[in-house]
Coordinates of C-alpha atoms in Angstrom, one line a residue:
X384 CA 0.0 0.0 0.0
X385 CA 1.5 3.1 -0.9
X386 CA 2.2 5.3 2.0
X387 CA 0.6 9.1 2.3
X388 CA 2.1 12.6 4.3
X389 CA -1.6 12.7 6.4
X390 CA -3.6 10.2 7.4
X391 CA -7.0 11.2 9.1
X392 CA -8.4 8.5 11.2
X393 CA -12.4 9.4 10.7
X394 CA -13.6 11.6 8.2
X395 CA -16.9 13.0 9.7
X396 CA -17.6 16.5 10.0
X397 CA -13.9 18.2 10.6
X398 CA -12.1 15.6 8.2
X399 CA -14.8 16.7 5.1
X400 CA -13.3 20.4 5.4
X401 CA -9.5 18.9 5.8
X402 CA -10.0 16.3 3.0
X403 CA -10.7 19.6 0.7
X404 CA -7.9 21.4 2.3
X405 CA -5.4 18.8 1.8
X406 CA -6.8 18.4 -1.7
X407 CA -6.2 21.6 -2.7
X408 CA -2.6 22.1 -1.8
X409 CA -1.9 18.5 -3.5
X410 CA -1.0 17.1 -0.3
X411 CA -0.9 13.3 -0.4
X412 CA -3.9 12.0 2.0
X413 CA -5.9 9.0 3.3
X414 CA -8.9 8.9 5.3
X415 CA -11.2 6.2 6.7
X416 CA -14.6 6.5 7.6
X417 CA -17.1 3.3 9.2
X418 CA -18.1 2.4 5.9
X419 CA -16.4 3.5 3.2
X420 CA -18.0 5.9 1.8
X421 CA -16.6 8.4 -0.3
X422 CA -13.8 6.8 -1.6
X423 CA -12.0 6.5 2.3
X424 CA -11.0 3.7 3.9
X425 CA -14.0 1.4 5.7
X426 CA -12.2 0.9 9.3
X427 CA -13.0 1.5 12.4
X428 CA -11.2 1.0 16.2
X429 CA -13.2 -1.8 17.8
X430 CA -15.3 -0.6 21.4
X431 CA -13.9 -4.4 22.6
X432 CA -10.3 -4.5 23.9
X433 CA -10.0 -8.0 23.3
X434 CA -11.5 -7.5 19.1
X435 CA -7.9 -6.7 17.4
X436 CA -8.1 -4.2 15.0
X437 CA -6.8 -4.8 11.3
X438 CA -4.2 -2.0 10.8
X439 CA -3.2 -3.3 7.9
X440 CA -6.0 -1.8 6.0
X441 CA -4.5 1.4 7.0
X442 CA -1.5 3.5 4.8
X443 CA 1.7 4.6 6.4
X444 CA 1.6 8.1 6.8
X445 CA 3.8 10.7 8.6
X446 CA 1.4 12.4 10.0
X447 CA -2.0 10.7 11.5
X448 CA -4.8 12.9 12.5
X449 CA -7.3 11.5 15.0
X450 CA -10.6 12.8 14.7
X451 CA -13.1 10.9 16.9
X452 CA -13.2 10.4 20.8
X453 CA -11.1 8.5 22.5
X454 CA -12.7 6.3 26.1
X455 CA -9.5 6.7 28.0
X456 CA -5.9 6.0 28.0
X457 CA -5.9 2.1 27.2
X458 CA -8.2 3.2 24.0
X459 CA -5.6 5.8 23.2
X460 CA -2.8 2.9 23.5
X461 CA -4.6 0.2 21.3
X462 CA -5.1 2.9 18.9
X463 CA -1.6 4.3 18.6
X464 CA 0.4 1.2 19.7
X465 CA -1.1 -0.8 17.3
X466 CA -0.6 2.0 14.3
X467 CA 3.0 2.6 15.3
X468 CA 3.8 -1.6 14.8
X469 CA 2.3 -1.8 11.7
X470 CA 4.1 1.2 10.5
X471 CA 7.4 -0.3 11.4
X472 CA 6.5 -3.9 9.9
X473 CA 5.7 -1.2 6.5
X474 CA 8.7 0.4 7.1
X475 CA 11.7 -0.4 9.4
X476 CA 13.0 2.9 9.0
X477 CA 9.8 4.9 9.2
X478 CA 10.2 8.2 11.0
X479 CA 8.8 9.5 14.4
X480 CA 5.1 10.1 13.8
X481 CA 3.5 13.2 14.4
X482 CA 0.1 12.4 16.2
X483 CA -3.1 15.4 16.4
X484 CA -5.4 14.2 18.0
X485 CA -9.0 16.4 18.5
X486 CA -10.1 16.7 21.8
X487 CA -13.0 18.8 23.7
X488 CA -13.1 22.1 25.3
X489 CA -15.8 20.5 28.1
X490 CA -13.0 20.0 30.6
X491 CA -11.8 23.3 30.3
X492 CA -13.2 25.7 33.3
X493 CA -11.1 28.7 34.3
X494 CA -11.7 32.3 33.3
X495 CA -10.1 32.6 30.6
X496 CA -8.8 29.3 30.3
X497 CA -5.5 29.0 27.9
X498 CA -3.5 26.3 25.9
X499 CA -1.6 26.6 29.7
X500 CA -5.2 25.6 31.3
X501 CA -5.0 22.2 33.1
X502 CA -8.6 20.8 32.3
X503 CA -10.9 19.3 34.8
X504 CA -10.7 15.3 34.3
X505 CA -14.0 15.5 36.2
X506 CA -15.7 17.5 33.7
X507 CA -14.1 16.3 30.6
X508 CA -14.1 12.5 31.4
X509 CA -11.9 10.1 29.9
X510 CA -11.4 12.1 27.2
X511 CA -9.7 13.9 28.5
X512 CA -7.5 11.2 30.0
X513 CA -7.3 9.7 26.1
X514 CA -5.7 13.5 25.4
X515 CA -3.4 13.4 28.6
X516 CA -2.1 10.0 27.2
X517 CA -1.3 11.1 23.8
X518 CA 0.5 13.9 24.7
X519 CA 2.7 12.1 27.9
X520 CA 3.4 9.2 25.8
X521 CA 3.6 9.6 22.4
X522 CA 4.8 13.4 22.6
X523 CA 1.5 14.4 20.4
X524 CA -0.8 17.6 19.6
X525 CA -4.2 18.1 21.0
X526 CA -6.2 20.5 19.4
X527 CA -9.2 21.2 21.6
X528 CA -11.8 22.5 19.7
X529 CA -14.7 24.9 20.5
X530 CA -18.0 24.9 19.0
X531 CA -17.5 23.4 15.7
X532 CA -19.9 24.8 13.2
X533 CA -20.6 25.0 9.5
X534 CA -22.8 23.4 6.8
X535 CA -25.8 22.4 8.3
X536 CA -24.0 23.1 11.8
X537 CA -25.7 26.4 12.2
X538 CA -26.0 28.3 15.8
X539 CA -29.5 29.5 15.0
X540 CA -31.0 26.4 14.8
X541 CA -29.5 25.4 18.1
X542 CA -32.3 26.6 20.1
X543 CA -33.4 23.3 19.3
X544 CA -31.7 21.7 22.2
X545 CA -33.5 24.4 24.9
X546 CA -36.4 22.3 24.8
X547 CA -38.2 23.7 27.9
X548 CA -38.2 27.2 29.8
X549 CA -36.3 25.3 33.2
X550 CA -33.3 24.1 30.0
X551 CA -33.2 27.9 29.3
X552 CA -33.0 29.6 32.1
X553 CA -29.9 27.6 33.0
X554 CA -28.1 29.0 30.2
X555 CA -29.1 32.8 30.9
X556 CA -26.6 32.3 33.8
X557 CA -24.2 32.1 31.1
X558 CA -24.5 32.7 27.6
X559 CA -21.2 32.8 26.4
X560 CA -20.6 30.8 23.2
X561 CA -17.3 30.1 21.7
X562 CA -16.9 28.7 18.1
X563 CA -14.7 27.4 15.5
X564 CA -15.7 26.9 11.6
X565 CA -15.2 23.7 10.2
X566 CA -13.0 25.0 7.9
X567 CA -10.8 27.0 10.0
X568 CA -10.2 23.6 11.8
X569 CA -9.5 22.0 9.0
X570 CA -6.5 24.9 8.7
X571 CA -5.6 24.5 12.1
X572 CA -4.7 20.9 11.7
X573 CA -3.1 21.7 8.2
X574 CA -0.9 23.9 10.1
X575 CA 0.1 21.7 12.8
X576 CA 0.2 18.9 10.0
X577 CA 2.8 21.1 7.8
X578 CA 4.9 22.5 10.4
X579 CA 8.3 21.9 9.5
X580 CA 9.8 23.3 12.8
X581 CA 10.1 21.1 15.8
X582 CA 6.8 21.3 17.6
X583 CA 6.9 20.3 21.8
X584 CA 4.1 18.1 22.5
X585 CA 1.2 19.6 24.2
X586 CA -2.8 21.2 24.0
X587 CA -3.8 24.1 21.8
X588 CA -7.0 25.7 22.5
X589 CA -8.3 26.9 19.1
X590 CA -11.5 28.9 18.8
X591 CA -12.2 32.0 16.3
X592 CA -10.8 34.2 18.9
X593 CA -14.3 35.5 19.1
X594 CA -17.0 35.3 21.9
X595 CA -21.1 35.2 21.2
X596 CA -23.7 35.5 22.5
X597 CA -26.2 32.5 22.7
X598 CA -29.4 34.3 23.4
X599 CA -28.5 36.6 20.5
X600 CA -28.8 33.4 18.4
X601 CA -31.5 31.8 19.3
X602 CA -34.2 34.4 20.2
X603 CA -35.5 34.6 17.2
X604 CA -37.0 31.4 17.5
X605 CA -40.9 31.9 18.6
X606 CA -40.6 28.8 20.7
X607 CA -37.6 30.1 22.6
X608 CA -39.3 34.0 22.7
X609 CA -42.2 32.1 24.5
X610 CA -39.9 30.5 27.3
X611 CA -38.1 34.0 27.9
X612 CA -42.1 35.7 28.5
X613 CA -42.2 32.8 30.9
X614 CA -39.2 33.6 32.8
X615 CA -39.5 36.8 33.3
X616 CA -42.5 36.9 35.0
X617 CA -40.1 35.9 38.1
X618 CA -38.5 38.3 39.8
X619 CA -34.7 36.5 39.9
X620 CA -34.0 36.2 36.5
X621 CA -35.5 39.8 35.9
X622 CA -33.2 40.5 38.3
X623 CA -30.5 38.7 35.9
X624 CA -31.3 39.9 32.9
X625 CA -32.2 43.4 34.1
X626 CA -35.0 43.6 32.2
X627 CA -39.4 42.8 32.4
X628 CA -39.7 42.8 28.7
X629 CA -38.3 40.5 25.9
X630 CA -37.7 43.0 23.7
X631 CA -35.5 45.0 25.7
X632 CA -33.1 42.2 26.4
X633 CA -29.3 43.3 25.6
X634 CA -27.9 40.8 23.4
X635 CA -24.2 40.7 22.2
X636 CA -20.5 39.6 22.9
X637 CA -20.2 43.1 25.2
X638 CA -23.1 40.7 27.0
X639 CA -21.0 38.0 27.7
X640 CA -17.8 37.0 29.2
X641 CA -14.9 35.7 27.0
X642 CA -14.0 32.2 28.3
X643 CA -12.0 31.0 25.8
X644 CA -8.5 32.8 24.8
X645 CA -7.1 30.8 21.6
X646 CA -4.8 33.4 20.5
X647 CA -1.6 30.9 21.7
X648 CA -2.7 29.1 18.6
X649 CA -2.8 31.4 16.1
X650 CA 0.4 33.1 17.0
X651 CA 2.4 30.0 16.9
X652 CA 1.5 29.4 13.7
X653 CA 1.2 32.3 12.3
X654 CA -1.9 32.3 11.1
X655 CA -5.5 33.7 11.5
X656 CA -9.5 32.6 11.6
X657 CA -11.3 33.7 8.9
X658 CA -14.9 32.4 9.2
X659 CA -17.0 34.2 12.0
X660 CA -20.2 33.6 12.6
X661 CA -22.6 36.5 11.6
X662 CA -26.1 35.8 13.1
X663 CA -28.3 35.7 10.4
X664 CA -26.1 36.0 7.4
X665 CA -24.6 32.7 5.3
X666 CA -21.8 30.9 5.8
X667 CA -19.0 32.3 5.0
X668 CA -17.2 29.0 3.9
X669 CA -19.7 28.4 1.9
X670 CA -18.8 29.2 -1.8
X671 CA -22.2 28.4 -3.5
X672 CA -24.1 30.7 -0.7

């Protein structure tokens, strides 16, 4: 099999956007998915330990990019254990592989927190231990990313998931929303993926540097409008939003707090976002829009 510079080990939503990345800077690629589709590579990590996994199926690359969750560190050690032997039965000379491997920002809970930011196992969950374990053992990159959106990932229509007035008034406590566009994942990994340098192993927070605000998103939404003339009809979260009346809610990132500060990221590397989110106006990453 012959071998490729990237490997991406599940091409769901963030691989579709590196797939075309990679694609269009010529950059030799292969990506599996669960079943093939697409012209990728049908494999899949089995959920039993003792079900070996057929690596074989599976290119050597330089650079493997890990793209769905991990349960823990064992997971993380079947995964990448089992890559690196196959890659030196390939290739008894191959060189030190560069792991990336996408994480979460759930773990993350300090104000601002920072690529320096230890995250809360307790929050984040094995995970977070999978991420811990690539980074102490096989010297890799965790990108944790933060509110992935694009396509038919659209904030708006995230009101969906406040599907009672008691699941919205825990958010007013605190609407801050963080996000990153497919896309300008996709060019975070390319740039970790290209880096020629010498890069120390270790977490990078990446968001669009930018904080929203999630009421500003979703109040247009009568279903949502309806829950917020509910609430405030009590005196604490009038008291909260400083406001009686929907309509004189202030929405907007001066509304919020900034939780996220990615900007380690992009100085690194050199490079910026270029996809905000605008309520109500199309993607920007969207060519045909």
């Amino acid at each position: 099999m012959q071998s490729v510079r990237v490997l991406v080990l599940g091409q769901g939503f963030v691989g579709e956007y590196l797939a075309s990345l990679l694609r269009m800077h010529s950059v030799s690629y292969a990506a599996t998915t669960t079943d093939g589709r697409n012209g990728t590579i049908a494999w899949r990590l089995p959920a039993d330990a003792n079900t070996p996994a057929d690596f074989s199926l599976l290119p050597v690359a330089s650079t493997v990019v890990v793209t769905f969750p991990l349960p823990g560190c064992p997971a993380a050690r079947r995964l990448l254990d089992g890559y690196i032997d196959h890659a030196q039965r390939v290739c008894a000379d191959h060189p030190r592989l560069r792991w990336i491997y996408l994480g979460s920002s759930r773990g993350f809970k300090e104000v601002p927190s920072t690529r320096f930011t230890k995250p809360d196992v307790s929050a984040g969950g094995p995970r977070v231990e999978a991420e811990e374990c690539v980074i102490a053992e096989y010297a890799g990159h965790v990108l944790n990313l933060v509110g992935l959106w694009g396509g038919a990932r659209q904030p708006e229509s995230w009101a969906r998931f406040y599907t009672s007035p008691e699941r919205l008034r825990s958010r007013l406590n605190d609407r801050s929303l963080h996000l990153i566009h497919g896309a300008d994942s996709a060019r975070a990994i390319y740039a970790v993926a290209m880096c020629t340098a010498e890069l120390p192993a270790g977490r990078w927070l990446v968001s669009d540097e930018r904080v929203y605000d999630t009421l500003q998103n979703i109040i247009g939404d009568p279903r949502i409008r309806r829950f917020l003339v509910e609430l405030l009809q009590e005196a604490e979260v009038q008291e909260l939003l400083g406001v009686e009346c929907v309509d004189d809610i202030r929405l907007g990132a001066s509304e919020v707090t900034k939780r996220i500060d990615s900007s380690h990221f992009w100085r690194q590397f050199g490079i910026q976002p270029l996809y905000p989110f605008v309520c109500g106006q199309p993607d920007p990453a969207d060519r045909t829009a």
